[in-house]
Coordinates of C-alpha atoms in Angstrom, one line a residue:
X1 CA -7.4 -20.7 20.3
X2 CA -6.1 -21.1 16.8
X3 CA -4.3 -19.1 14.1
X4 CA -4.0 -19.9 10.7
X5 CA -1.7 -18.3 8.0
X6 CA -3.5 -18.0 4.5
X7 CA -1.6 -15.1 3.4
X8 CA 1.4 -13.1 3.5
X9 CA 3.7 -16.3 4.2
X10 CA 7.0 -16.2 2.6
X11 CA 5.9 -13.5 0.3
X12 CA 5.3 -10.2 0.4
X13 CA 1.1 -9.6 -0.2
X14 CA -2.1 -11.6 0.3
X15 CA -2.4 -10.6 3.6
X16 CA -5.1 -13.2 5.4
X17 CA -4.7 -14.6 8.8
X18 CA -7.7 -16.5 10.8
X19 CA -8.1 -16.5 14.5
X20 CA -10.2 -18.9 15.9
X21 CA -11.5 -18.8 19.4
X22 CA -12.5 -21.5 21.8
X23 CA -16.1 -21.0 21.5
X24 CA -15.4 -20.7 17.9
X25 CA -15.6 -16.9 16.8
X26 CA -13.7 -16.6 14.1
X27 CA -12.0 -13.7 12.9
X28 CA -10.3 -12.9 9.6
X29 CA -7.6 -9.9 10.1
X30 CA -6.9 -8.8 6.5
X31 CA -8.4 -10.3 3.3
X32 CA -5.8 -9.2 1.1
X33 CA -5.4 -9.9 -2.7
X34 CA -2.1 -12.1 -3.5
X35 CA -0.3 -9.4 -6.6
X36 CA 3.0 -11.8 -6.1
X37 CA 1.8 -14.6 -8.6
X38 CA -0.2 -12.2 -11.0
X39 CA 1.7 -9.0 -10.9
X40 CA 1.5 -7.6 -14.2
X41 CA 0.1 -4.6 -16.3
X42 CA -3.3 -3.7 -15.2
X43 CA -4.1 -1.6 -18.6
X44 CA -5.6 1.0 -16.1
X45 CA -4.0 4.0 -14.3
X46 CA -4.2 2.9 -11.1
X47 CA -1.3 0.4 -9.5
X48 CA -3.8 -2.3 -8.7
X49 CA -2.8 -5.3 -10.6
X50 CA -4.5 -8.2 -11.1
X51 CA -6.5 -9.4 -8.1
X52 CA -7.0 -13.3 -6.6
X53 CA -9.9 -15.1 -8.0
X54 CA -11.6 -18.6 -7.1
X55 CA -12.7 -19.7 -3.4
X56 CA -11.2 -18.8 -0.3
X57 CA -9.6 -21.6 1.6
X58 CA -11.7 -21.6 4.4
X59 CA -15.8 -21.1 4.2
X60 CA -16.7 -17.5 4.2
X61 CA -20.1 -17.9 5.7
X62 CA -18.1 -19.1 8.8
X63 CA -16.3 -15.8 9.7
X64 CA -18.0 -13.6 12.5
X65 CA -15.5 -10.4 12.0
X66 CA -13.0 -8.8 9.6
X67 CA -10.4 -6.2 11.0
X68 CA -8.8 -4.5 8.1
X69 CA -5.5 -2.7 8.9
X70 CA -5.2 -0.6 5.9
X71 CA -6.2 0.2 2.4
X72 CA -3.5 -1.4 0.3
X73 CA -5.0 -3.6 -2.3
X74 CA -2.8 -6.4 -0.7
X75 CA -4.7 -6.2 2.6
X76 CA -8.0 -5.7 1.4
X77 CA -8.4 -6.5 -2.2
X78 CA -10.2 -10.0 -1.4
X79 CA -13.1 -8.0 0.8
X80 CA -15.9 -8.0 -2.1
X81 CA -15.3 -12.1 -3.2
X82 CA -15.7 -12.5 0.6
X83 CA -19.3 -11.1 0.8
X84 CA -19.8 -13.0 -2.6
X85 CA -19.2 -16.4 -1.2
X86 CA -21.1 -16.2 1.6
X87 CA -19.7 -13.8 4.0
X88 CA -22.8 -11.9 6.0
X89 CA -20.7 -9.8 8.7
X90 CA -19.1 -6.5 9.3
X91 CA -15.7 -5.0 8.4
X92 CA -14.0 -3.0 10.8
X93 CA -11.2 -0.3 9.9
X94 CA -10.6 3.1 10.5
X95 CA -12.5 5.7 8.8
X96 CA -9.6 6.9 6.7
X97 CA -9.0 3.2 6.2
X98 CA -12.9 3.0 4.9
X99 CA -12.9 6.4 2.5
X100 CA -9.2 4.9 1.0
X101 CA -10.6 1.1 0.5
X102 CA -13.5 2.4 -1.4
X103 CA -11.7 4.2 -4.0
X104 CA -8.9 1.2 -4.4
X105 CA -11.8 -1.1 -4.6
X106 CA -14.0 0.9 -6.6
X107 CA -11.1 1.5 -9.0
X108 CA -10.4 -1.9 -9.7
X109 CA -14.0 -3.1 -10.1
X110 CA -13.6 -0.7 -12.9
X111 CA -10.6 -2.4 -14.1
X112 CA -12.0 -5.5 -13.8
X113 CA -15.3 -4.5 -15.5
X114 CA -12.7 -3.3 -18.6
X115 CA -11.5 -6.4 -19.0
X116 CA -14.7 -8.5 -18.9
X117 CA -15.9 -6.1 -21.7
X118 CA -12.2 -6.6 -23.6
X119 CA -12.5 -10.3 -23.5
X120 CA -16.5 -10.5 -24.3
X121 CA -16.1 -8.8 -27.5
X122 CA -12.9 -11.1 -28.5
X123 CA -14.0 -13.8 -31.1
X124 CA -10.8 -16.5 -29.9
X125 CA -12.5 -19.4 -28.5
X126 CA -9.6 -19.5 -25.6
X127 CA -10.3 -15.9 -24.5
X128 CA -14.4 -16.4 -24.8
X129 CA -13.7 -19.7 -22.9
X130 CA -11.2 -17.5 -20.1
X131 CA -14.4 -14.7 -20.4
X132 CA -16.9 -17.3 -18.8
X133 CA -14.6 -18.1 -15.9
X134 CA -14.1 -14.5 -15.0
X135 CA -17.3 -13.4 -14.8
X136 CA -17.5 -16.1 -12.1
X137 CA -14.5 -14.6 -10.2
X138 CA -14.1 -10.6 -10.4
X139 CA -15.7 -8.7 -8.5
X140 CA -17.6 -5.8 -10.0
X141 CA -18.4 -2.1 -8.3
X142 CA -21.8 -3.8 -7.5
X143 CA -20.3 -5.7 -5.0
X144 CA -18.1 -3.0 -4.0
X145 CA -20.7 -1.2 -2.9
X146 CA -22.4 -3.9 -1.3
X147 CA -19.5 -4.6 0.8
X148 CA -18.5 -1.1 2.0
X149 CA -22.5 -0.9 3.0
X150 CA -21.4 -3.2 6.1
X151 CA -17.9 -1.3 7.4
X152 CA -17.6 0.1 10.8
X153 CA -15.5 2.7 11.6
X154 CA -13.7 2.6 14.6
X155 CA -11.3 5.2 16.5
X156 CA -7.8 4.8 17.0
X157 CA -6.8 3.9 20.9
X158 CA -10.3 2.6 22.3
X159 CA -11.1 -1.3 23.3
X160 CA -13.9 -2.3 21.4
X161 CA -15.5 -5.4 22.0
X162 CA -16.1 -8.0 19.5
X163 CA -17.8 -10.5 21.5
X164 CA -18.0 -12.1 24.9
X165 CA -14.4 -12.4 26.1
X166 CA -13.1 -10.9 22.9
X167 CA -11.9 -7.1 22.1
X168 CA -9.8 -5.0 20.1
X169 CA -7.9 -2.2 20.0
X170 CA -6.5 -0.1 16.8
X171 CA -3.1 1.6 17.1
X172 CA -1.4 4.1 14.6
X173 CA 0.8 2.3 12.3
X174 CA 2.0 4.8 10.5
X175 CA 2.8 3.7 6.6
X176 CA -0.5 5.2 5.2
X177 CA -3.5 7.4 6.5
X178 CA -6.0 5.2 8.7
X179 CA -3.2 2.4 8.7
X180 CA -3.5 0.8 12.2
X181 CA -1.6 -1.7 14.4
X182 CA -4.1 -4.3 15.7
X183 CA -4.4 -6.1 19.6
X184 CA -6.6 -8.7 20.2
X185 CA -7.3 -10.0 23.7
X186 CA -8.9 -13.1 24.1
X187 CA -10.0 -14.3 27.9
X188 CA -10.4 -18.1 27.9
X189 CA -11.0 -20.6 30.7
X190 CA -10.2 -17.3 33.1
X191 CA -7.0 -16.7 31.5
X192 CA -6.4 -13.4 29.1
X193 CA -4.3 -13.8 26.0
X194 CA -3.1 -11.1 23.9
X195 CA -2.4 -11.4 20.2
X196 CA -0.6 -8.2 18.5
X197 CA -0.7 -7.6 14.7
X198 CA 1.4 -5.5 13.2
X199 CA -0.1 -4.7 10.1
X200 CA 2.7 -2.5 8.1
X201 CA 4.9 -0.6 9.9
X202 CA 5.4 2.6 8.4
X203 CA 8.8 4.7 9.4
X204 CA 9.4 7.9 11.3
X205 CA 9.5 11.3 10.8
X206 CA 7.6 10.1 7.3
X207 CA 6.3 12.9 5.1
X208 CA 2.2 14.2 6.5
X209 CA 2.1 11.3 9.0
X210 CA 2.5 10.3 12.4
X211 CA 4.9 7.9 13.8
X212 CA 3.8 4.3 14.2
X213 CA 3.3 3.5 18.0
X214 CA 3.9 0.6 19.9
X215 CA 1.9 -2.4 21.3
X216 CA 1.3 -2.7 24.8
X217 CA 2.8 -6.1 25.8
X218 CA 1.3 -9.1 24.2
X219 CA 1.7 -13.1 24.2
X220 CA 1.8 -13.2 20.4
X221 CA 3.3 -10.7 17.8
X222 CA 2.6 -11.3 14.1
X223 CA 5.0 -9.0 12.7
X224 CA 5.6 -8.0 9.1
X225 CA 9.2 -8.2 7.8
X226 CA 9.3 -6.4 4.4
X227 CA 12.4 -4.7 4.7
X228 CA 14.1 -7.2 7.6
X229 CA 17.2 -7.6 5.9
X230 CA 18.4 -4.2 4.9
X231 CA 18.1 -0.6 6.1
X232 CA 17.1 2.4 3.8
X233 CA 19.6 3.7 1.4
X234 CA 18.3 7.9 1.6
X235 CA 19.3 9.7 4.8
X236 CA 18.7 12.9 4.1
X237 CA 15.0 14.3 4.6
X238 CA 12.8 14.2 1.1
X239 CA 13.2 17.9 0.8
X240 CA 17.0 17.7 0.1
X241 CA 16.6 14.6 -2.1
X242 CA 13.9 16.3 -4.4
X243 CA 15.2 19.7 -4.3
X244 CA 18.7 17.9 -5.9
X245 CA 16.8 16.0 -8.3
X246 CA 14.4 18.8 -9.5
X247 CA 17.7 20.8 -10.0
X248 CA 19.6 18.8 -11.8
X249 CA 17.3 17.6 -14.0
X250 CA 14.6 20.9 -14.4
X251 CA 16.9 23.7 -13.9
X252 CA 20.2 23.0 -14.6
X253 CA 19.2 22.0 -17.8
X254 CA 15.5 22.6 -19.4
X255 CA 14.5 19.1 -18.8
X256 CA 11.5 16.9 -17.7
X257 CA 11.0 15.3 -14.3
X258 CA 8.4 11.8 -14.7
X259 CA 7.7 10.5 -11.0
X260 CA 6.2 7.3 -11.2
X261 CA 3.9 7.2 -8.1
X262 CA 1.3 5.0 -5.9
X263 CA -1.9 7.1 -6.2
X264 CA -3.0 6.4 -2.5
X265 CA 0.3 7.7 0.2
X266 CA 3.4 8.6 -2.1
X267 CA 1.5 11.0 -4.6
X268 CA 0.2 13.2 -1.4
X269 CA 3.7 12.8 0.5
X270 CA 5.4 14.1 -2.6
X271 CA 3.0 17.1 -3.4
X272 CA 3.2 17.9 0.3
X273 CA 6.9 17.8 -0.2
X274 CA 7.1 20.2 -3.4
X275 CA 4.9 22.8 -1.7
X276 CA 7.1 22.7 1.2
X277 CA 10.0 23.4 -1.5
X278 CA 8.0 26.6 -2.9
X279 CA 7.0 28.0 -0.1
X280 CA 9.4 27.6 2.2
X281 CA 12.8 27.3 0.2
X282 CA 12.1 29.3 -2.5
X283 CA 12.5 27.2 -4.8
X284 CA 12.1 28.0 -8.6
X285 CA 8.0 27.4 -9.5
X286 CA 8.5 24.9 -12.4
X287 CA 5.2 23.3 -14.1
X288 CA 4.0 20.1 -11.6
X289 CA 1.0 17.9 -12.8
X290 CA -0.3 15.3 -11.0
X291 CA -1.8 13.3 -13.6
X292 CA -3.9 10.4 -11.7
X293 CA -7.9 10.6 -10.6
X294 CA -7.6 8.5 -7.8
X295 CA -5.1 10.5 -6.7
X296 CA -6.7 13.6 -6.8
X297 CA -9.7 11.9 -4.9
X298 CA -7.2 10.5 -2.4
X299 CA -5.9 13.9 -1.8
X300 CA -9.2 14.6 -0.5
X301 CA -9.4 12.1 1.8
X302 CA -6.0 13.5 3.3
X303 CA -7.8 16.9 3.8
X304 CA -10.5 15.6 5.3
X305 CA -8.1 13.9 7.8
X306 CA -5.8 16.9 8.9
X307 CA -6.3 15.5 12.5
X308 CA -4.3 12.3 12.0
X309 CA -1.9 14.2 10.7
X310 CA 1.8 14.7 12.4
X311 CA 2.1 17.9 14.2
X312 CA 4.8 18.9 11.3
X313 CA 1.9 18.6 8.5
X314 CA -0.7 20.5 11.3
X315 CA 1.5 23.4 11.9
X316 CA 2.2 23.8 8.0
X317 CA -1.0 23.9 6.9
X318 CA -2.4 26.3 9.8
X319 CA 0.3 28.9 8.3
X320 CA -0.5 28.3 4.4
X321 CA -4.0 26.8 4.3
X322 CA -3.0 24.7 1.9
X323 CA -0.8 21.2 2.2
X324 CA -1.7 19.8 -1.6
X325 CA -1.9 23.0 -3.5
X326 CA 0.8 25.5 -4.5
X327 CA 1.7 28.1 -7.4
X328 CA 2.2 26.4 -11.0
X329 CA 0.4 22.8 -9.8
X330 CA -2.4 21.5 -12.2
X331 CA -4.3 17.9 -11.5
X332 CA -5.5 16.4 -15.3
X333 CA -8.2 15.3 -14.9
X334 CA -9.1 14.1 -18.3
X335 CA -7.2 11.2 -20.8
X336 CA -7.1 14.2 -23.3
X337 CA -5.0 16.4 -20.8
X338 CA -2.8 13.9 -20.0
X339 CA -2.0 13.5 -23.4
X340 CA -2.0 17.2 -24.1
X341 CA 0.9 17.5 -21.9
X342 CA 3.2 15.8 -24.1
X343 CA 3.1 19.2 -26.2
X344 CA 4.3 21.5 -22.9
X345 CA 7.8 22.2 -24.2
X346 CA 8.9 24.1 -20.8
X347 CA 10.6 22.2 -17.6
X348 CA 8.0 20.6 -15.8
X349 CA 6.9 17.7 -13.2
X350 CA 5.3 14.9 -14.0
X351 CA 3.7 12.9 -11.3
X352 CA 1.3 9.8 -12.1
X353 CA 0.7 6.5 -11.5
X354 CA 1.2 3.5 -11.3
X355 CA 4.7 3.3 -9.4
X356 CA 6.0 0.5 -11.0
X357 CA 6.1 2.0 -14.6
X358 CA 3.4 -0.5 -15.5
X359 CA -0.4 0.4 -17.2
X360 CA -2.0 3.5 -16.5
X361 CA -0.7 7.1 -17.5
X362 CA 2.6 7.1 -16.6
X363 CA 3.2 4.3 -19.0
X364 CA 2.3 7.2 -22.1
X365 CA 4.2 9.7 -20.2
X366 CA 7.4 7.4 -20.3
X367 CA 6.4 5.8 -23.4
X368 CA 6.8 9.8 -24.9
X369 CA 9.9 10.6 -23.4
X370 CA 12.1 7.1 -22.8
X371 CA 14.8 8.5 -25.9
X372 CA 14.3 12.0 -24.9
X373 CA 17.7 12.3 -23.3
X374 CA 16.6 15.2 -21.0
X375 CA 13.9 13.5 -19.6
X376 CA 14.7 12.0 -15.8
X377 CA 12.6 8.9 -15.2
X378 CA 12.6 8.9 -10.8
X379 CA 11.4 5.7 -8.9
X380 CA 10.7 6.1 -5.6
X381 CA 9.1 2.8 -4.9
X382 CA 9.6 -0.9 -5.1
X383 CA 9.2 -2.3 -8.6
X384 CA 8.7 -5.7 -9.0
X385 CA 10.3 -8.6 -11.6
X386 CA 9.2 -8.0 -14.9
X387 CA 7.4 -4.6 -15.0
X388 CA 8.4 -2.0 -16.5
X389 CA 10.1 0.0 -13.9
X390 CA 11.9 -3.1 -12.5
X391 CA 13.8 -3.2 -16.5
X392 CA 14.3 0.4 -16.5
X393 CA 16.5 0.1 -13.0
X394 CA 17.9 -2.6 -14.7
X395 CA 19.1 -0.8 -17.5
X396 CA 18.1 -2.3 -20.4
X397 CA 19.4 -0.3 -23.2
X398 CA 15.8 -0.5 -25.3
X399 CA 12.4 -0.8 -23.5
X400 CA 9.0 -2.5 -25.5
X401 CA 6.3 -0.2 -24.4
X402 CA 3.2 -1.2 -26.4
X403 CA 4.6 -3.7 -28.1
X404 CA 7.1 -1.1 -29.7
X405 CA 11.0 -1.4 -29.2
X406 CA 12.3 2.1 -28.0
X407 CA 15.8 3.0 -26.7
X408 CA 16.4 4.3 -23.2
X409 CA 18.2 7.4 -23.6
X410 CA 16.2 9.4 -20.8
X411 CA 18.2 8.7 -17.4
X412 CA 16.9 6.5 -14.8
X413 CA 17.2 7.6 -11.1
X414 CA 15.5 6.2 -7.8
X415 CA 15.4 6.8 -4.4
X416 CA 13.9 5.2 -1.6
X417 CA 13.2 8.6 0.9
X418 CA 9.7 8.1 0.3
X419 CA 9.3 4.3 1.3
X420 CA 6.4 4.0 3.5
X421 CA 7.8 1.4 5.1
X422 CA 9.9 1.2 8.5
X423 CA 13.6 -0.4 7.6
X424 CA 15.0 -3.0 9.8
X425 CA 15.9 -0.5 12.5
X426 CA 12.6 0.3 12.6
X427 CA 11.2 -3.2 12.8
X428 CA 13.9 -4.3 15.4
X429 CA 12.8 -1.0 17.6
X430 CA 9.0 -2.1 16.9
X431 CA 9.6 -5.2 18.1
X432 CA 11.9 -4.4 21.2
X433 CA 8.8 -2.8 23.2
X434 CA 7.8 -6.4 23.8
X435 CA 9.8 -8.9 26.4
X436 CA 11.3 -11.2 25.5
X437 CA 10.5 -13.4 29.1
X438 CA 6.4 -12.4 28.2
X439 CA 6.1 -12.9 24.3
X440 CA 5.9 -16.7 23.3
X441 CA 6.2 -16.6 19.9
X442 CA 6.9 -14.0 16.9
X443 CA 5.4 -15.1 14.0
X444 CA 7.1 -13.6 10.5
X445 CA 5.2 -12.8 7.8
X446 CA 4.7 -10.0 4.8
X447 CA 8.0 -10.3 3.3
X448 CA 9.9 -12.3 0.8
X449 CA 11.8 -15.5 2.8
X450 CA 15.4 -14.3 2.3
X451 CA 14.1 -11.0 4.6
X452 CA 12.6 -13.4 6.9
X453 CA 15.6 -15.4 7.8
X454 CA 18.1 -12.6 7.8
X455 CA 15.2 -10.9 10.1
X456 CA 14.9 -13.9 12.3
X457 CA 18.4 -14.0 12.6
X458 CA 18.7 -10.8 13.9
X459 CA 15.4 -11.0 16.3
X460 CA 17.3 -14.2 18.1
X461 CA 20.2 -12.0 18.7
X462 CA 17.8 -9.4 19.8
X463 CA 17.3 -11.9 23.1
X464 CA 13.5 -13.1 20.4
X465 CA 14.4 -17.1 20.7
X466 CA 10.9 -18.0 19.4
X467 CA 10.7 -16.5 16.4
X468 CA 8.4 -18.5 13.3
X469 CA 8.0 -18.5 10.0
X470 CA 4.7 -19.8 8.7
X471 CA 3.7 -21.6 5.5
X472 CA 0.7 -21.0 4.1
X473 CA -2.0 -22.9 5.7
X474 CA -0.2 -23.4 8.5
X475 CA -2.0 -23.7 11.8
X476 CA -0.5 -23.3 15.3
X477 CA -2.2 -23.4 19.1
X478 CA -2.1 -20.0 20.8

């Protein structure tokens, strides 16, 4: 048996790895789009940026299976130039996994699709000459379509075989609504082996969602290691942290609250969170708007899904009927209310995406306010080099936004309470369930390379003394 790392390798996205059986089924867990090399404003209001295009390193025709372990673009953003290429099989994910996919697909087909008509109507012979290429390589919502046509849903907890000798088992993960730890058991020449993928590992006692669960013992453990080398900053619950914020910032002085948010997770932890201050707290009913149509239709997804929530969420919502909706909230729906809410002169909330400051709404919304010095600019996510929210953290006293030079007077705050992902406790404590005597190997992967050593570091003084990390391409015996 064979495993080969074409994603996710000393870096933090493109999640791709290729298992390769003795009698040759191959399967692909993950077929994620690499946003490392080609983050950058997506001119759209979704955080999608710009997705991989060109050939796959491998032939697609020759994969039997794909098991998707979540919806994030940078596990499954590569699904619809699979089935272009060649690929004729199924997809298999959870069915919250499935609804979430489809809308983070579907959204940037439609970004893609924006940008082919952008370029087609440019009369530079470099951009008409970049045009033709790309009409090769994005995918469209054609293709989306075709590709979510062949998904299987499949429940959380029950062995499901993939082919003679061959099954797998989905496990909670935690991090986002369908997200699922994978474990593959392959029995060859009498002998069972047991490969464990960890997918991302979300944290406890995390806003609406369970707690990731552990893998049963395995031989192999391909773990991710996003946060391996540090721990997070916010101990106190999300309540306490927004309830300060909101207060300094909305009451204490009439001002206006932006949230930069992922549409698909953090937009429904954090409406979750502000009903919870209403209804329970009694907390003041300033203005909130959610201004972001994928997440509004994400939302829904969440409600459909009460089941999967954590007992917390269940109990809340069986008492108020409601976990999204609460007095003074208003989703905008329309470009023209999003706009129109520049003119609202009371305190309010803005919440909108993307959640790294960069394309979409949010970028009018800070564009509007960035020298309104009672304006509160919170990020609660990871921003990376060069966007927009990764220069306002760096505090750059003036900001271009739309190719016009504007000074930062509003004040920039962040937080990391609602990180979806588990810190390094979390990982260590995720990885401890296994034995060191049993597990072989630990392969490292889904995090930048200084996270990887310090996590690998820390692993070996766990008692983990085989403990790997992979180069893209790399290929190793199982």
């Amino acid at each position: 048996m064979k495993l080969t790392f074409w994603g996710a390798t000393r870096q933090v996205t493109g999640s791709m790895f290729l298992l390769e059986t003795e009698d040759n089924y191959r399967i692909l867990i993950d077929c994620g789009a690499d946003m490392d090399k080609k983050a950058g404003s997506n001119g759209q209001e979704d955080e999608t940026p710009k997705l991989d295009t060109g050939f796959f390193p491998f032939e697609a025709s020759t994969i039997n299976v794909v098991l998707l372990t979540h919806a994030h673009i940078d596990h499954s953003g590569n699904i619809p130039n699979l089935y272009r290429e060649g690929y004729e099989g199924q997809v298999l994910c959870t069915d919250p996994t499935f609804s979430l996919t489809n809308l983070l697909l579907q959204d940037a087909a439609s970004l893609n699709s924006r940008r082919l008509n952008e370029m087609g109507k440019s009369k530079k012979q470099k951009v008409r000459k970049k045009f033709a290429s790309l009409q090769k390589d994005l995918f469209l919502e054609k293709q989306v379509r075709e590709s979510m046509e062949s998904v299987v849903t499949i429940q959380y907890n029950r062995k499901f075989k993939l082919a003679d000798g061959v099954d797998v088992t989905f496990i909670p993960a935690g991090h986002l609504l369908g997200a699922a730890h994978l474990v593959i058991n392959v029995y060859e020449n009498g002998e069972k082996k047991s490969i464990g993928f960890s997918g991302d590992i979300g944290r406890r006692n995390y806003p609406l969602l369970a707690d990731p669960e552990p893998l049963p013992p395995v031989d192999y453990l391909i773990c991710e290691s996003t946060y391996g080398n540090r721990l997070h900053i916010d101990t106190q619950t999300p309540e306490s942290v927004l309830a300060d914020v909101i207060k300094r910032t909305c009451i204490d002085i009439p001002g206006r609250l932006i949230i930069p948010s992922f549409s698909v997770g953090r937009t429904q932890a954090l409406l979750y969170t502000l009903n919870r201050l209403y209804t329970e707290q009694g907390f003041e009913n300033i203005k909130v708007f959610s201004d972001s149509p994928l997440a509004l239709e994400s939302t829904k997804v969440y409600q459909k899904n009460l089941r999967l929530l954590n007992r917390e969420a269940k109990d809340y919502y069986d008492e108020n009927e409601s976990l999204f909706d609460f007095a003074n909230f208003e989703y905008l729906e329309s470009s023209k209310a999003s706009r129109e809410v520049s003119n609202y002169n009371q305190p309010c909330i803005i919440i909108s995406s993307s959640g790294m400051v960069q394309g979409g709404r949010v970028e009018q919304h800070v564009a509007a306010n960035i020298s309104n010095p009672y304006c509160t600019i919170l990020i609660i996510g990871y921003c990376a080099e060069g966007t927009l929210g990764w220069r306002l953290l760096n505090g750059q006293p003036t900001i271009s936004i739309k190719d016009k030079e504007e000074p930062v007077l509003a004040k920039v705050e962040r937080t990391d309470v609602f990180s979806g992902h588990g810190d390094r406790d979390d990982l260590v404590r995720f990885v401890k369930h296994q034995s060191p005597d049993r597990l072989k190997k630990i392969f490292l992967v889904h995090g930048d390379y200084t996270s990887m050593v310090a996590f690998q570091q820390t692993l070996q003084e766990e008692g983990f003394n085989q403990v790997e990390l992979p180069a893209k391409g790399q290929e190793y015996e199982l």
